[in-house]
mmCIF file of C-alpha atoms in Angstrom:
data_model
loop_
_atom_site.group_PDB
_atom_site.id
_atom_site.type_symbol
_atom_site.label_atom_id
_atom_site.label_comp_id
_atom_site.label_asym_id
_atom_site.label_seq_id
_atom_site.Cartn_x
_atom_site.Cartn_y
_atom_site.Cartn_z
ATOM 1 C CA UNK A 1 -16.423 -56.100 -67.721
ATOM 2 C CA UNK A 2 -12.938 -55.170 -67.056
ATOM 3 C CA UNK A 3 -10.462 -58.108 -66.114
ATOM 4 C CA UNK A 4 -10.085 -58.688 -62.130
ATOM 5 C CA UNK A 5 -7.670 -60.907 -60.383
ATOM 6 C CA UNK A 6 -10.376 -62.965 -58.646
ATOM 7 C CA UNK A 7 -13.695 -62.512 -60.718
ATOM 8 C CA UNK A 8 -16.935 -63.616 -59.322
ATOM 9 C CA UNK A 9 -18.246 -66.968 -60.344
ATOM 10 C CA UNK A 10 -21.064 -66.425 -62.964
ATOM 11 C CA UNK A 11 -24.571 -66.834 -62.027
ATOM 12 C CA UNK A 12 -25.840 -69.631 -64.174
ATOM 13 C CA UNK A 13 -29.768 -69.457 -64.842
ATOM 14 C CA UNK A 14 -31.661 -72.558 -65.739
ATOM 15 C CA UNK A 15 -34.095 -72.142 -68.408
ATOM 16 C CA UNK A 16 -37.433 -71.656 -66.644
ATOM 17 C CA UNK A 17 -40.192 -74.009 -67.606
ATOM 18 C CA UNK A 18 -43.872 -73.080 -68.432
ATOM 19 C CA UNK A 19 -44.812 -73.608 -64.700
ATOM 20 C CA UNK A 20 -41.988 -71.489 -63.215
ATOM 21 C CA UNK A 21 -42.750 -68.639 -65.560
ATOM 22 C CA UNK A 22 -46.217 -68.282 -64.208
ATOM 23 C CA UNK A 23 -45.140 -68.822 -60.735
ATOM 24 C CA UNK A 24 -45.342 -65.452 -58.692
ATOM 25 C CA UNK A 25 -42.193 -64.639 -56.509
ATOM 26 C CA UNK A 26 -43.257 -62.942 -53.358
ATOM 27 C CA UNK A 27 -41.209 -60.333 -51.387
ATOM 28 C CA UNK A 28 -40.322 -62.963 -48.684
ATOM 29 C CA UNK A 29 -38.711 -64.957 -51.218
ATOM 30 C CA UNK A 30 -36.521 -62.350 -52.374
ATOM 31 C CA UNK A 31 -35.667 -61.295 -48.806
ATOM 32 C CA UNK A 32 -34.464 -64.783 -48.136
ATOM 33 C CA UNK A 33 -31.947 -64.561 -50.856
ATOM 34 C CA UNK A 34 -28.302 -64.167 -49.783
ATOM 35 C CA UNK A 35 -27.484 -60.706 -49.310
ATOM 36 C CA UNK A 36 -30.679 -59.470 -50.220
ATOM 37 C CA UNK A 37 -32.349 -58.423 -46.754
ATOM 38 C CA UNK A 38 -29.036 -56.789 -45.640
ATOM 39 C CA UNK A 39 -28.369 -54.629 -49.002
ATOM 40 C CA UNK A 40 -31.899 -53.524 -48.760
ATOM 41 C CA UNK A 41 -31.750 -52.462 -45.107
ATOM 42 C CA UNK A 42 -28.497 -50.860 -45.380
ATOM 43 C CA UNK A 43 -29.470 -48.828 -48.554
ATOM 44 C CA UNK A 44 -32.789 -47.677 -46.847
ATOM 45 C CA UNK A 45 -30.720 -46.714 -43.667
ATOM 46 C CA UNK A 46 -28.248 -44.883 -45.847
ATOM 47 C CA UNK A 47 -30.993 -42.924 -47.657
ATOM 48 C CA UNK A 48 -32.654 -41.758 -44.524
ATOM 49 C CA UNK A 49 -31.125 -38.353 -44.424
ATOM 50 C CA UNK A 50 -32.827 -37.520 -47.716
ATOM 51 C CA UNK A 51 -36.123 -37.570 -45.790
ATOM 52 C CA UNK A 52 -34.734 -36.298 -42.557
ATOM 53 C CA UNK A 53 -32.705 -33.257 -43.785
ATOM 54 C CA UNK A 54 -35.389 -30.905 -45.390
ATOM 55 C CA UNK A 55 -37.552 -31.433 -41.890
ATOM 56 C CA UNK A 56 -34.437 -30.779 -39.739
ATOM 57 C CA UNK A 57 -33.708 -27.462 -42.051
ATOM 58 C CA UNK A 58 -37.054 -26.099 -41.375
ATOM 59 C CA UNK A 59 -36.786 -26.967 -37.654
ATOM 60 C CA UNK A 60 -33.292 -25.640 -37.431
ATOM 61 C CA UNK A 61 -34.295 -22.439 -39.115
ATOM 62 C CA UNK A 62 -37.175 -21.889 -36.828
ATOM 63 C CA UNK A 63 -35.259 -22.544 -33.727
ATOM 64 C CA UNK A 64 -32.590 -20.235 -34.841
ATOM 65 C CA UNK A 65 -34.616 -17.354 -35.366
ATOM 66 C CA UNK A 66 -35.351 -17.448 -39.165
ATOM 67 C CA UNK A 67 -38.730 -17.609 -40.751
ATOM 68 C CA UNK A 68 -40.165 -20.621 -42.616
ATOM 69 C CA UNK A 69 -39.115 -19.359 -46.054
ATOM 70 C CA UNK A 70 -35.279 -19.617 -44.984
ATOM 71 C CA UNK A 71 -36.057 -23.241 -44.144
ATOM 72 C CA UNK A 72 -37.863 -23.741 -47.142
ATOM 73 C CA UNK A 73 -35.078 -22.422 -49.149
ATOM 74 C CA UNK A 74 -32.408 -24.329 -47.553
ATOM 75 C CA UNK A 75 -34.676 -27.595 -47.919
ATOM 76 C CA UNK A 76 -35.239 -26.809 -51.596
ATOM 77 C CA UNK A 77 -31.405 -26.239 -52.044
ATOM 78 C CA UNK A 78 -30.584 -29.539 -50.577
ATOM 79 C CA UNK A 79 -33.298 -31.288 -53.026
ATOM 80 C CA UNK A 80 -31.458 -29.451 -55.829
ATOM 81 C CA UNK A 81 -28.245 -30.725 -54.886
ATOM 82 C CA UNK A 82 -29.263 -34.310 -54.706
ATOM 83 C CA UNK A 83 -30.970 -34.156 -57.885
ATOM 84 C CA UNK A 84 -27.784 -32.898 -59.655
ATOM 85 C CA UNK A 85 -25.516 -35.082 -57.804
ATOM 86 C CA UNK A 86 -27.166 -38.217 -58.306
ATOM 87 C CA UNK A 87 -26.468 -38.714 -62.003
ATOM 88 C CA UNK A 88 -22.993 -37.450 -61.886
ATOM 89 C CA UNK A 89 -22.034 -39.779 -58.902
ATOM 90 C CA UNK A 90 -23.794 -42.469 -60.799
ATOM 91 C CA UNK A 91 -21.597 -41.761 -63.806
ATOM 92 C CA UNK A 92 -18.656 -41.969 -61.664
ATOM 93 C CA UNK A 93 -19.716 -45.391 -60.206
ATOM 94 C CA UNK A 94 -20.373 -46.520 -63.839
ATOM 95 C CA UNK A 95 -16.792 -45.736 -64.650
ATOM 96 C CA UNK A 96 -14.777 -46.171 -61.741
ATOM 97 C CA UNK A 97 -16.777 -48.799 -59.760
ATOM 98 C CA UNK A 98 -18.893 -48.873 -56.471
ATOM 99 C CA UNK A 99 -16.290 -49.234 -53.465
ATOM 100 C CA UNK A 100 -14.322 -45.797 -53.538
ATOM 101 C CA UNK A 101 -17.213 -43.784 -55.001
ATOM 102 C CA UNK A 102 -19.672 -44.800 -52.171
ATOM 103 C CA UNK A 103 -17.148 -44.233 -49.537
ATOM 104 C CA UNK A 104 -15.930 -41.002 -50.691
ATOM 105 C CA UNK A 105 -19.431 -39.693 -51.277
ATOM 106 C CA UNK A 106 -20.612 -40.781 -47.795
ATOM 107 C CA UNK A 107 -17.778 -39.425 -46.056
ATOM 108 C CA UNK A 108 -18.071 -36.153 -47.680
ATOM 109 C CA UNK A 109 -21.913 -35.942 -47.240
ATOM 110 C CA UNK A 110 -21.879 -36.972 -43.386
ATOM 111 C CA UNK A 111 -18.862 -34.376 -42.805
ATOM 112 C CA UNK A 112 -20.976 -31.715 -44.398
ATOM 113 C CA UNK A 113 -24.097 -32.861 -42.141
ATOM 114 C CA UNK A 114 -21.832 -32.731 -39.076
ATOM 115 C CA UNK A 115 -20.955 -28.979 -39.934
ATOM 116 C CA UNK A 116 -24.671 -28.212 -39.843
ATOM 117 C CA UNK A 117 -25.066 -30.116 -36.712
ATOM 118 C CA UNK A 118 -22.272 -27.661 -35.171
ATOM 119 C CA UNK A 119 -23.430 -24.689 -36.741
ATOM 120 C CA UNK A 120 -26.979 -25.163 -37.383
ATOM 121 C CA UNK A 121 -28.447 -22.220 -39.604
ATOM 122 C CA UNK A 122 -27.196 -19.406 -37.473
ATOM 123 C CA UNK A 123 -24.725 -18.568 -40.325
ATOM 124 C CA UNK A 124 -26.797 -18.876 -43.396
ATOM 125 C CA UNK A 125 -23.784 -18.841 -46.007
ATOM 126 C CA UNK A 126 -22.072 -21.613 -44.063
ATOM 127 C CA UNK A 127 -25.523 -23.442 -43.775
ATOM 128 C CA UNK A 128 -26.282 -23.187 -47.627
ATOM 129 C CA UNK A 129 -22.686 -24.578 -48.593
ATOM 130 C CA UNK A 130 -23.188 -27.353 -46.294
ATOM 131 C CA UNK A 131 -26.382 -28.198 -47.401
ATOM 132 C CA UNK A 132 -25.453 -28.023 -51.173
ATOM 133 C CA UNK A 133 -22.319 -30.240 -50.368
ATOM 134 C CA UNK A 134 -24.451 -32.697 -48.179
ATOM 135 C CA UNK A 135 -26.941 -32.927 -51.184
ATOM 136 C CA UNK A 136 -24.487 -33.231 -54.104
ATOM 137 C CA UNK A 137 -22.512 -35.890 -52.377
ATOM 138 C CA UNK A 138 -24.865 -38.200 -51.019
ATOM 139 C CA UNK A 139 -23.994 -41.368 -52.631
ATOM 140 C CA UNK A 140 -26.387 -42.732 -55.522
ATOM 141 C CA UNK A 141 -27.572 -45.846 -53.149
ATOM 142 C CA UNK A 142 -30.792 -46.304 -55.170
ATOM 143 C CA UNK A 143 -29.106 -46.887 -58.425
ATOM 144 C CA UNK A 144 -26.312 -48.951 -56.911
ATOM 145 C CA UNK A 145 -28.835 -51.357 -55.067
ATOM 146 C CA UNK A 146 -30.505 -51.751 -58.576
ATOM 147 C CA UNK A 147 -27.267 -52.474 -60.271
ATOM 148 C CA UNK A 148 -26.470 -55.183 -57.704
ATOM 149 C CA UNK A 149 -30.145 -56.965 -57.810
ATOM 150 C CA UNK A 150 -29.306 -59.049 -61.122
ATOM 151 C CA UNK A 151 -26.220 -60.488 -59.224
ATOM 152 C CA UNK A 152 -28.215 -61.673 -56.427
ATOM 153 C CA UNK A 153 -31.536 -62.854 -57.963
ATOM 154 C CA UNK A 154 -31.472 -66.281 -59.618
ATOM 155 C CA UNK A 155 -34.373 -65.755 -62.191
ATOM 156 C CA UNK A 156 -36.023 -62.493 -64.142
ATOM 157 C CA UNK A 157 -39.066 -63.438 -61.962
ATOM 158 C CA UNK A 158 -37.088 -63.048 -58.833
ATOM 159 C CA UNK A 159 -35.439 -59.846 -60.326
ATOM 160 C CA UNK A 160 -38.676 -58.247 -61.294
ATOM 161 C CA UNK A 161 -40.022 -59.217 -57.612
ATOM 162 C CA UNK A 162 -36.868 -57.496 -56.260
ATOM 163 C CA UNK A 163 -37.364 -54.169 -58.134
ATOM 164 C CA UNK A 164 -40.915 -54.191 -56.932
ATOM 165 C CA UNK A 165 -39.760 -54.476 -53.453
ATOM 166 C CA UNK A 166 -37.202 -52.113 -54.040
ATOM 167 C CA UNK A 167 -39.356 -49.317 -55.258
ATOM 168 C CA UNK A 168 -42.200 -49.961 -52.711
ATOM 169 C CA UNK A 169 -39.783 -49.985 -49.744
ATOM 170 C CA UNK A 170 -38.555 -46.474 -50.831
ATOM 171 C CA UNK A 171 -41.480 -45.182 -49.532
ATOM 172 C CA UNK A 172 -40.402 -45.927 -45.999
ATOM 173 C CA UNK A 173 -37.488 -43.284 -46.416
ATOM 174 C CA UNK A 174 -39.933 -40.380 -46.885
ATOM 175 C CA UNK A 175 -42.154 -41.766 -44.007
ATOM 176 C CA UNK A 176 -39.487 -42.764 -41.283
ATOM 177 C CA UNK A 177 -37.113 -39.782 -42.240
ATOM 178 C CA UNK A 178 -39.361 -37.073 -41.395
ATOM 179 C CA UNK A 179 -40.570 -38.789 -38.030
ATOM 180 C CA UNK A 180 -37.008 -39.453 -37.034
ATOM 181 C CA UNK A 181 -36.194 -35.874 -37.507
ATOM 182 C CA UNK A 182 -39.021 -34.658 -35.610
ATOM 183 C CA UNK A 183 -38.372 -37.155 -32.737
ATOM 184 C CA UNK A 184 -34.705 -36.254 -32.615
ATOM 185 C CA UNK A 185 -35.624 -32.570 -32.521
ATOM 186 C CA UNK A 186 -38.172 -33.055 -29.724
ATOM 187 C CA UNK A 187 -35.527 -34.276 -27.489
ATOM 188 C CA UNK A 188 -32.432 -32.517 -28.093
ATOM 189 C CA UNK A 189 -31.179 -29.288 -29.850
ATOM 190 C CA UNK A 190 -31.863 -29.209 -33.554
ATOM 191 C CA UNK A 191 -28.322 -29.677 -34.625
ATOM 192 C CA UNK A 192 -28.566 -33.146 -33.095
ATOM 193 C CA UNK A 193 -30.963 -34.286 -35.905
ATOM 194 C CA UNK A 194 -28.091 -33.547 -38.625
ATOM 195 C CA UNK A 195 -25.617 -35.538 -36.385
ATOM 196 C CA UNK A 196 -28.026 -38.585 -36.597
ATOM 197 C CA UNK A 197 -28.523 -38.215 -40.061
ATOM 198 C CA UNK A 198 -24.829 -38.073 -40.807
ATOM 199 C CA UNK A 199 -24.497 -41.271 -38.800
ATOM 200 C CA UNK A 200 -27.324 -43.223 -40.462
ATOM 201 C CA UNK A 201 -26.118 -42.182 -44.019
ATOM 202 C CA UNK A 202 -22.460 -43.102 -43.417
ATOM 203 C CA UNK A 203 -23.289 -46.304 -41.677
ATOM 204 C CA UNK A 204 -25.535 -47.576 -44.197
ATOM 205 C CA UNK A 205 -23.268 -46.612 -47.286
ATOM 206 C CA UNK A 206 -20.400 -48.138 -45.853
ATOM 207 C CA UNK A 207 -22.353 -51.361 -44.811
ATOM 208 C CA UNK A 208 -23.193 -51.590 -48.681
ATOM 209 C CA UNK A 209 -19.733 -50.685 -49.774
ATOM 210 C CA UNK A 210 -18.282 -53.506 -47.661
ATOM 211 C CA UNK A 211 -20.662 -55.973 -48.868
ATOM 212 C CA UNK A 212 -19.391 -58.797 -51.035
ATOM 213 C CA UNK A 213 -21.720 -58.030 -54.319
ATOM 214 C CA UNK A 214 -20.755 -54.531 -54.039
ATOM 215 C CA UNK A 215 -17.063 -55.200 -53.938
ATOM 216 C CA UNK A 216 -17.288 -57.743 -56.801
ATOM 217 C CA UNK A 217 -19.357 -55.424 -59.247
ATOM 218 C CA UNK A 218 -17.151 -53.911 -62.039
ATOM 219 C CA UNK A 219 -18.266 -51.337 -64.232
ATOM 220 C CA UNK A 220 -18.596 -52.432 -68.110
ATOM 221 C CA UNK A 221 -15.678 -51.338 -70.283
ATOM 222 C CA UNK A 222 -17.850 -49.278 -72.795
ATOM 223 C CA UNK A 223 -17.142 -45.826 -73.584
ATOM 224 C CA UNK A 224 -20.288 -43.930 -72.894
ATOM 225 C CA UNK A 225 -19.286 -40.590 -74.271
ATOM 226 C CA UNK A 226 -20.134 -37.138 -73.126
ATOM 227 C CA UNK A 227 -24.048 -37.701 -72.912
ATOM 228 C CA UNK A 228 -23.825 -40.918 -71.041
ATOM 229 C CA UNK A 229 -27.203 -42.480 -70.530
ATOM 230 C CA UNK A 230 -28.958 -39.278 -72.159
ATOM 231 C CA UNK A 231 -27.202 -40.671 -75.426
ATOM 232 C CA UNK A 232 -30.413 -43.039 -75.834
ATOM 233 C CA UNK A 233 -33.301 -41.269 -77.134
ATOM 234 C CA UNK A 234 -35.856 -43.655 -75.318
ATOM 235 C CA UNK A 235 -34.104 -42.634 -72.163
ATOM 236 C CA UNK A 236 -34.682 -39.141 -72.779
ATOM 237 C CA UNK A 237 -38.439 -39.606 -73.462
ATOM 238 C CA UNK A 238 -38.622 -41.778 -70.176
ATOM 239 C CA UNK A 239 -37.067 -38.811 -68.186
ATOM 240 C CA UNK A 240 -39.701 -36.680 -69.429
ATOM 241 C CA UNK A 241 -42.340 -39.135 -68.655
ATOM 242 C CA UNK A 242 -40.949 -39.438 -65.164
ATOM 243 C CA UNK A 243 -40.732 -35.536 -64.792
ATOM 244 C CA UNK A 244 -44.446 -35.447 -65.467
ATOM 245 C CA UNK A 245 -45.328 -38.252 -62.908
ATOM 246 C CA UNK A 246 -43.175 -36.430 -60.206
ATOM 247 C CA UNK A 247 -45.095 -33.279 -61.294
ATOM 248 C CA UNK A 248 -48.436 -35.172 -60.439
ATOM 249 C CA UNK A 249 -47.298 -36.272 -57.042
ATOM 250 C CA UNK A 250 -46.100 -32.658 -56.466
ATOM 251 C CA UNK A 251 -49.190 -31.186 -57.201
ATOM 252 C CA UNK A 252 -51.000 -33.635 -54.873
ATOM 253 C CA UNK A 253 -49.530 -32.129 -51.693
ATOM 254 C CA UNK A 254 -50.823 -28.526 -52.598
ATOM 255 C CA UNK A 255 -54.042 -30.135 -53.839
ATOM 256 C CA UNK A 256 -54.638 -31.897 -50.508
ATOM 257 C CA UNK A 257 -53.764 -28.604 -48.466
ATOM 258 C CA UNK A 258 -56.480 -26.741 -50.620
ATOM 259 C CA UNK A 259 -59.012 -29.616 -49.995
ATOM 260 C CA UNK A 260 -58.636 -29.472 -46.270
ATOM 261 C CA UNK A 261 -59.211 -25.878 -46.473
ATOM 262 C CA UNK A 262 -62.454 -25.999 -48.661
ATOM 263 C CA UNK A 263 -63.972 -28.764 -46.618
ATOM 264 C CA UNK A 264 -62.781 -27.702 -43.417
ATOM 265 C CA UNK A 265 -60.797 -30.913 -42.541
ATOM 266 C CA UNK A 266 -57.249 -29.976 -41.625
ATOM 267 C CA UNK A 267 -56.301 -33.649 -41.161
ATOM 268 C CA UNK A 268 -56.618 -33.886 -44.966
ATOM 269 C CA UNK A 269 -53.361 -32.347 -45.593
ATOM 270 C CA UNK A 270 -51.315 -35.032 -44.369
ATOM 271 C CA UNK A 271 -53.729 -38.010 -44.727
ATOM 272 C CA UNK A 272 -54.211 -37.723 -48.430
ATOM 273 C CA UNK A 273 -50.550 -37.911 -49.204
ATOM 274 C CA UNK A 274 -50.154 -40.913 -46.754
ATOM 275 C CA UNK A 275 -52.979 -42.692 -48.768
ATOM 276 C CA UNK A 276 -51.073 -42.270 -51.576
ATOM 277 C CA UNK A 277 -48.215 -43.886 -50.081
ATOM 278 C CA UNK A 278 -50.128 -46.853 -48.761
ATOM 279 C CA UNK A 279 -51.510 -47.391 -52.094
ATOM 280 C CA UNK A 280 -47.749 -47.317 -53.647
ATOM 281 C CA UNK A 281 -46.837 -50.163 -51.142
ATOM 282 C CA UNK A 282 -50.146 -52.072 -52.007
ATOM 283 C CA UNK A 283 -49.500 -51.469 -55.872
ATOM 284 C CA UNK A 284 -45.903 -52.631 -55.821
ATOM 285 C CA UNK A 285 -46.884 -55.808 -53.825
ATOM 286 C CA UNK A 286 -49.708 -56.553 -56.411
ATOM 287 C CA UNK A 287 -47.727 -55.911 -59.408
ATOM 288 C CA UNK A 288 -45.241 -58.361 -57.897
ATOM 289 C CA UNK A 289 -47.663 -61.025 -57.679
ATOM 290 C CA UNK A 290 -49.052 -60.792 -61.392
ATOM 291 C CA UNK A 291 -47.628 -63.166 -63.873
ATOM 292 C CA UNK A 292 -47.645 -60.576 -66.832
ATOM 293 C CA UNK A 293 -46.567 -62.299 -69.862
ATOM 294 C CA UNK A 294 -46.914 -59.055 -71.656
ATOM 295 C CA UNK A 295 -43.963 -57.185 -73.163
ATOM 296 C CA UNK A 296 -42.392 -54.458 -71.539
ATOM 297 C CA UNK A 297 -43.792 -51.939 -73.854
ATOM 298 C CA UNK A 298 -47.397 -53.032 -72.951
ATOM 299 C CA UNK A 299 -46.662 -53.133 -69.473
ATOM 300 C CA UNK A 300 -45.493 -49.428 -69.620
ATOM 301 C CA UNK A 301 -48.677 -48.418 -71.664
ATOM 302 C CA UNK A 302 -50.927 -50.388 -69.215
ATOM 303 C CA UNK A 303 -49.498 -48.787 -65.955
ATOM 304 C CA UNK A 304 -49.298 -45.245 -67.422
ATOM 305 C CA UNK A 305 -53.205 -45.472 -68.949
ATOM 306 C CA UNK A 306 -54.308 -46.768 -65.452
ATOM 307 C CA UNK A 307 -52.185 -44.083 -63.532
ATOM 308 C CA UNK A 308 -54.047 -41.466 -65.790
ATOM 309 C CA UNK A 309 -57.636 -42.717 -65.312
ATOM 310 C CA UNK A 310 -57.526 -43.360 -61.473
ATOM 311 C CA UNK A 311 -56.773 -39.617 -60.957
ATOM 312 C CA UNK A 312 -59.992 -38.505 -62.741
ATOM 313 C CA UNK A 313 -62.409 -39.332 -59.732
ATOM 314 C CA UNK A 314 -60.483 -36.953 -57.504
ATOM 315 C CA UNK A 315 -60.635 -34.074 -60.229
ATOM 316 C CA UNK A 316 -64.349 -34.187 -59.088
ATOM 317 C CA UNK A 317 -63.432 -32.721 -55.571
ATOM 318 C CA UNK A 318 -65.195 -35.457 -53.611
ATOM 319 C CA UNK A 319 -65.966 -35.130 -49.690
ATOM 320 C CA UNK A 320 -63.085 -35.890 -47.287
ATOM 321 C CA UNK A 321 -63.554 -39.599 -46.604
ATOM 322 C CA UNK A 322 -64.224 -40.291 -50.145
ATOM 323 C CA UNK A 323 -61.259 -38.279 -51.026
ATOM 324 C CA UNK A 324 -59.304 -40.555 -48.828
ATOM 325 C CA UNK A 325 -60.454 -43.619 -50.167
ATOM 326 C CA UNK A 326 -59.845 -42.332 -53.922
ATOM 327 C CA UNK A 327 -56.247 -41.652 -53.269
ATOM 328 C CA UNK A 328 -55.406 -45.248 -52.682
ATOM 329 C CA UNK A 329 -55.780 -46.437 -56.298
ATOM 330 C CA UNK A 330 -53.418 -43.643 -57.647
ATOM 331 C CA UNK A 331 -51.053 -44.806 -55.038
ATOM 332 C CA UNK A 332 -51.386 -48.370 -56.304
ATOM 333 C CA UNK A 333 -51.020 -47.257 -60.061
ATOM 334 C CA UNK A 334 -47.821 -45.010 -59.202
ATOM 335 C CA UNK A 335 -46.192 -47.985 -57.413
ATOM 336 C CA UNK A 336 -46.772 -50.229 -60.562
ATOM 337 C CA UNK A 337 -45.807 -47.528 -62.917
ATOM 338 C CA UNK A 338 -42.574 -46.823 -60.952
ATOM 339 C CA UNK A 339 -41.608 -50.473 -60.879
ATOM 340 C CA UNK A 340 -42.317 -50.806 -64.571
ATOM 341 C CA UNK A 341 -40.231 -47.541 -65.175
ATOM 342 C CA UNK A 342 -37.285 -48.911 -63.323
ATOM 343 C CA UNK A 343 -37.059 -52.035 -65.824
ATOM 344 C CA UNK A 344 -37.546 -49.682 -68.799
ATOM 345 C CA UNK A 345 -34.750 -47.475 -67.656
ATOM 346 C CA UNK A 346 -32.531 -50.760 -67.320
ATOM 347 C CA UNK A 347 -33.602 -51.827 -70.936
ATOM 348 C CA UNK A 348 -32.998 -48.284 -72.515
ATOM 349 C CA UNK A 349 -29.754 -47.178 -70.883
ATOM 350 C CA UNK A 350 -26.683 -47.482 -72.944
ATOM 351 C CA UNK A 351 -24.328 -50.249 -71.725
ATOM 352 C CA UNK A 352 -21.987 -48.904 -69.060
ATOM 353 C CA UNK A 353 -24.278 -46.224 -67.824
ATOM 354 C CA UNK A 354 -26.855 -48.044 -65.635
ATOM 355 C CA UNK A 355 -26.401 -46.373 -62.231
ATOM 356 C CA UNK A 356 -25.983 -42.924 -63.956
ATOM 357 C CA UNK A 357 -29.481 -43.752 -65.562
ATOM 358 C CA UNK A 358 -31.143 -44.486 -62.213
ATOM 359 C CA UNK A 359 -29.556 -41.313 -61.032
ATOM 360 C CA UNK A 360 -31.292 -39.264 -64.066
ATOM 361 C CA UNK A 361 -34.524 -41.160 -62.938
ATOM 362 C CA UNK A 362 -34.461 -39.925 -59.448
ATOM 363 C CA UNK A 363 -33.365 -36.444 -60.624
ATOM 364 C CA UNK A 364 -36.311 -36.378 -63.265
ATOM 365 C CA UNK A 365 -38.714 -37.308 -60.350
ATOM 366 C CA UNK A 366 -37.551 -34.747 -57.855
ATOM 367 C CA UNK A 367 -37.616 -32.015 -60.401
ATOM 368 C CA UNK A 368 -41.106 -32.872 -61.396
ATOM 369 C CA UNK A 369 -42.170 -32.984 -57.715
ATOM 370 C CA UNK A 370 -40.906 -29.589 -57.399
ATOM 371 C CA UNK A 371 -42.194 -28.108 -60.573
ATOM 372 C CA UNK A 372 -45.730 -29.646 -59.789
ATOM 373 C CA UNK A 373 -45.672 -27.970 -56.362
ATOM 374 C CA UNK A 374 -44.856 -24.816 -57.665
ATOM 375 C CA UNK A 375 -47.290 -24.731 -60.227
ATOM 376 C CA UNK A 376 -50.137 -26.021 -58.017
ATOM 377 C CA UNK A 377 -49.172 -23.328 -55.679
ATOM 378 C CA UNK A 378 -49.679 -20.434 -58.392
ATOM 379 C CA UNK A 379 -52.898 -22.302 -59.536
ATOM 380 C CA UNK A 380 -54.043 -22.833 -55.909
ATOM 381 C CA UNK A 381 -54.190 -26.640 -55.978
ATOM 382 C CA UNK A 382 -56.929 -27.809 -58.205
ATOM 383 C CA UNK A 383 -57.498 -31.547 -58.163
ATOM 384 C CA UNK A 384 -57.615 -31.295 -62.165
ATOM 385 C CA UNK A 385 -53.956 -30.503 -62.227
ATOM 386 C CA UNK A 386 -52.517 -33.835 -61.135
ATOM 387 C CA UNK A 387 -55.277 -35.511 -63.401
ATOM 388 C CA UNK A 388 -54.006 -33.449 -66.327
ATOM 389 C CA UNK A 389 -50.323 -34.168 -65.620
ATOM 390 C CA UNK A 390 -50.994 -37.859 -65.334
ATOM 391 C CA UNK A 391 -52.611 -37.719 -68.570
ATOM 392 C CA UNK A 392 -49.747 -35.870 -70.044
ATOM 393 C CA UNK A 393 -47.394 -38.638 -68.631
ATOM 394 C CA UNK A 394 -49.679 -41.216 -70.610
ATOM 395 C CA UNK A 395 -49.189 -39.252 -73.887
ATOM 396 C CA UNK A 396 -45.527 -38.887 -73.445
ATOM 397 C CA UNK A 397 -45.002 -42.489 -72.704
ATOM 398 C CA UNK A 398 -46.005 -43.429 -76.339
ATOM 399 C CA UNK A 399 -42.694 -42.797 -77.814
ATOM 400 C CA UNK A 400 -41.177 -45.051 -75.248
ATOM 401 C CA UNK A 401 -43.379 -47.837 -75.912
ATOM 402 C CA UNK A 402 -42.522 -47.546 -79.663
ATOM 403 C CA UNK A 403 -38.762 -47.818 -78.993
ATOM 404 C CA UNK A 404 -39.330 -50.512 -76.527
ATOM 405 C CA UNK A 405 -41.464 -52.517 -79.146
ATOM 406 C CA UNK A 406 -38.722 -52.020 -81.802
ATOM 407 C CA UNK A 407 -36.001 -53.446 -79.561
ATOM 408 C CA UNK A 408 -37.939 -56.316 -78.755
ATOM 409 C CA UNK A 409 -38.850 -57.156 -82.300
ATOM 410 C CA UNK A 410 -35.059 -56.646 -83.066
ATOM 411 C CA UNK A 411 -33.616 -58.751 -80.449
ATOM 412 C CA UNK A 412 -36.434 -61.654 -79.621
ATOM 413 C CA UNK A 413 -33.867 -63.354 -77.283
ATOM 414 C CA UNK A 414 -33.763 -62.065 -73.863
ATOM 415 C CA UNK A 415 -31.467 -59.248 -73.283
ATOM 416 C CA UNK A 416 -28.771 -60.031 -70.331
ATOM 417 C CA UNK A 417 -29.438 -58.326 -67.277
ATOM 418 C CA UNK A 418 -27.195 -55.146 -67.272
ATOM 419 C CA UNK A 419 -23.965 -54.923 -65.167
ATOM 420 C CA UNK A 420 -23.926 -58.574 -64.370
ATOM 421 C CA UNK A 421 -20.920 -59.744 -63.227
ATOM 422 C CA UNK A 422 -19.408 -62.318 -65.652
#
């Protein structure tokens, strides 16, 4: 860590006894820690534009006389810009620190959304440019928060619970974001939705940047090289796993739509993805409560194996209500797998590249979702596709597990939490 004028006091962790190692740490315990609830809430608020903007673009394009294809293209451009910007801005945070990068990104992204608020999609060239800037400069809040958790959690068990709470609560962004966009568009011109998104994103990001843990955080003084987080072979394999996991969830949305048509139950198209989201929340909560003395490599193998297995019943194309019940286990497995994946990324990321690594995680998952949706559209949404991609994720996780096992054997003492103030 670079020298600073007034370095924060180091966090001293007492050696856990056998009893405390087994005691589960619940989400309520994490939220009572200093700064935890404030940082989590501000981060979720700052990320709401990620869930609002694609829906707002669809609504605005339709209201401005364009077809759904134009709105979908703009929404895809926004998603692509976010996927490109997150690892790049994450690398900038890793090298320059959080405060200035978060403030610059949040202000630029909000300004682009305000341009959309004024111009909407009447001029497609202006709209496309504003969409690209808004997505590419959206600050990497998810990675930033995960880099801060080690500084505000007293034990590794608290840290594991915090990461599970974090990954589970991200579902709220993609549930509350679209609802907020639809509600705003129902009572005001479409442009207001972009203004609301700009205000939420800017306010949440500035609240995180102004917090004491974020201001005290300092990047590691390590040269990461041109490849940055991608220098790690294990990281590259893990990103492949996450891309395929994203493909599974991307294929789900099309599979649900085609299932609703086959069974003449239109409600399935929206309810089945919601079942997965509910399952993800339950899965992260359950994963937090389990003591799990197993190594990280075994945890990854377990969660990837369960994730592959629970999609098989859906591949049999069950009737509507059975399908709804059967979407909850894949969601639970996904929640546990994603929580484990964040820990794996923190372990495999080269020193000084943690936030960039989390940015790549988000980019890989987003890319996988897009590819999974496209592939499912070409194949007309068979349930066998998400089952197949989930199985492929299990296969691809094997090299990651081997590298984690080698690291554990080579370094039996616990690795210090990355990017911890010292």
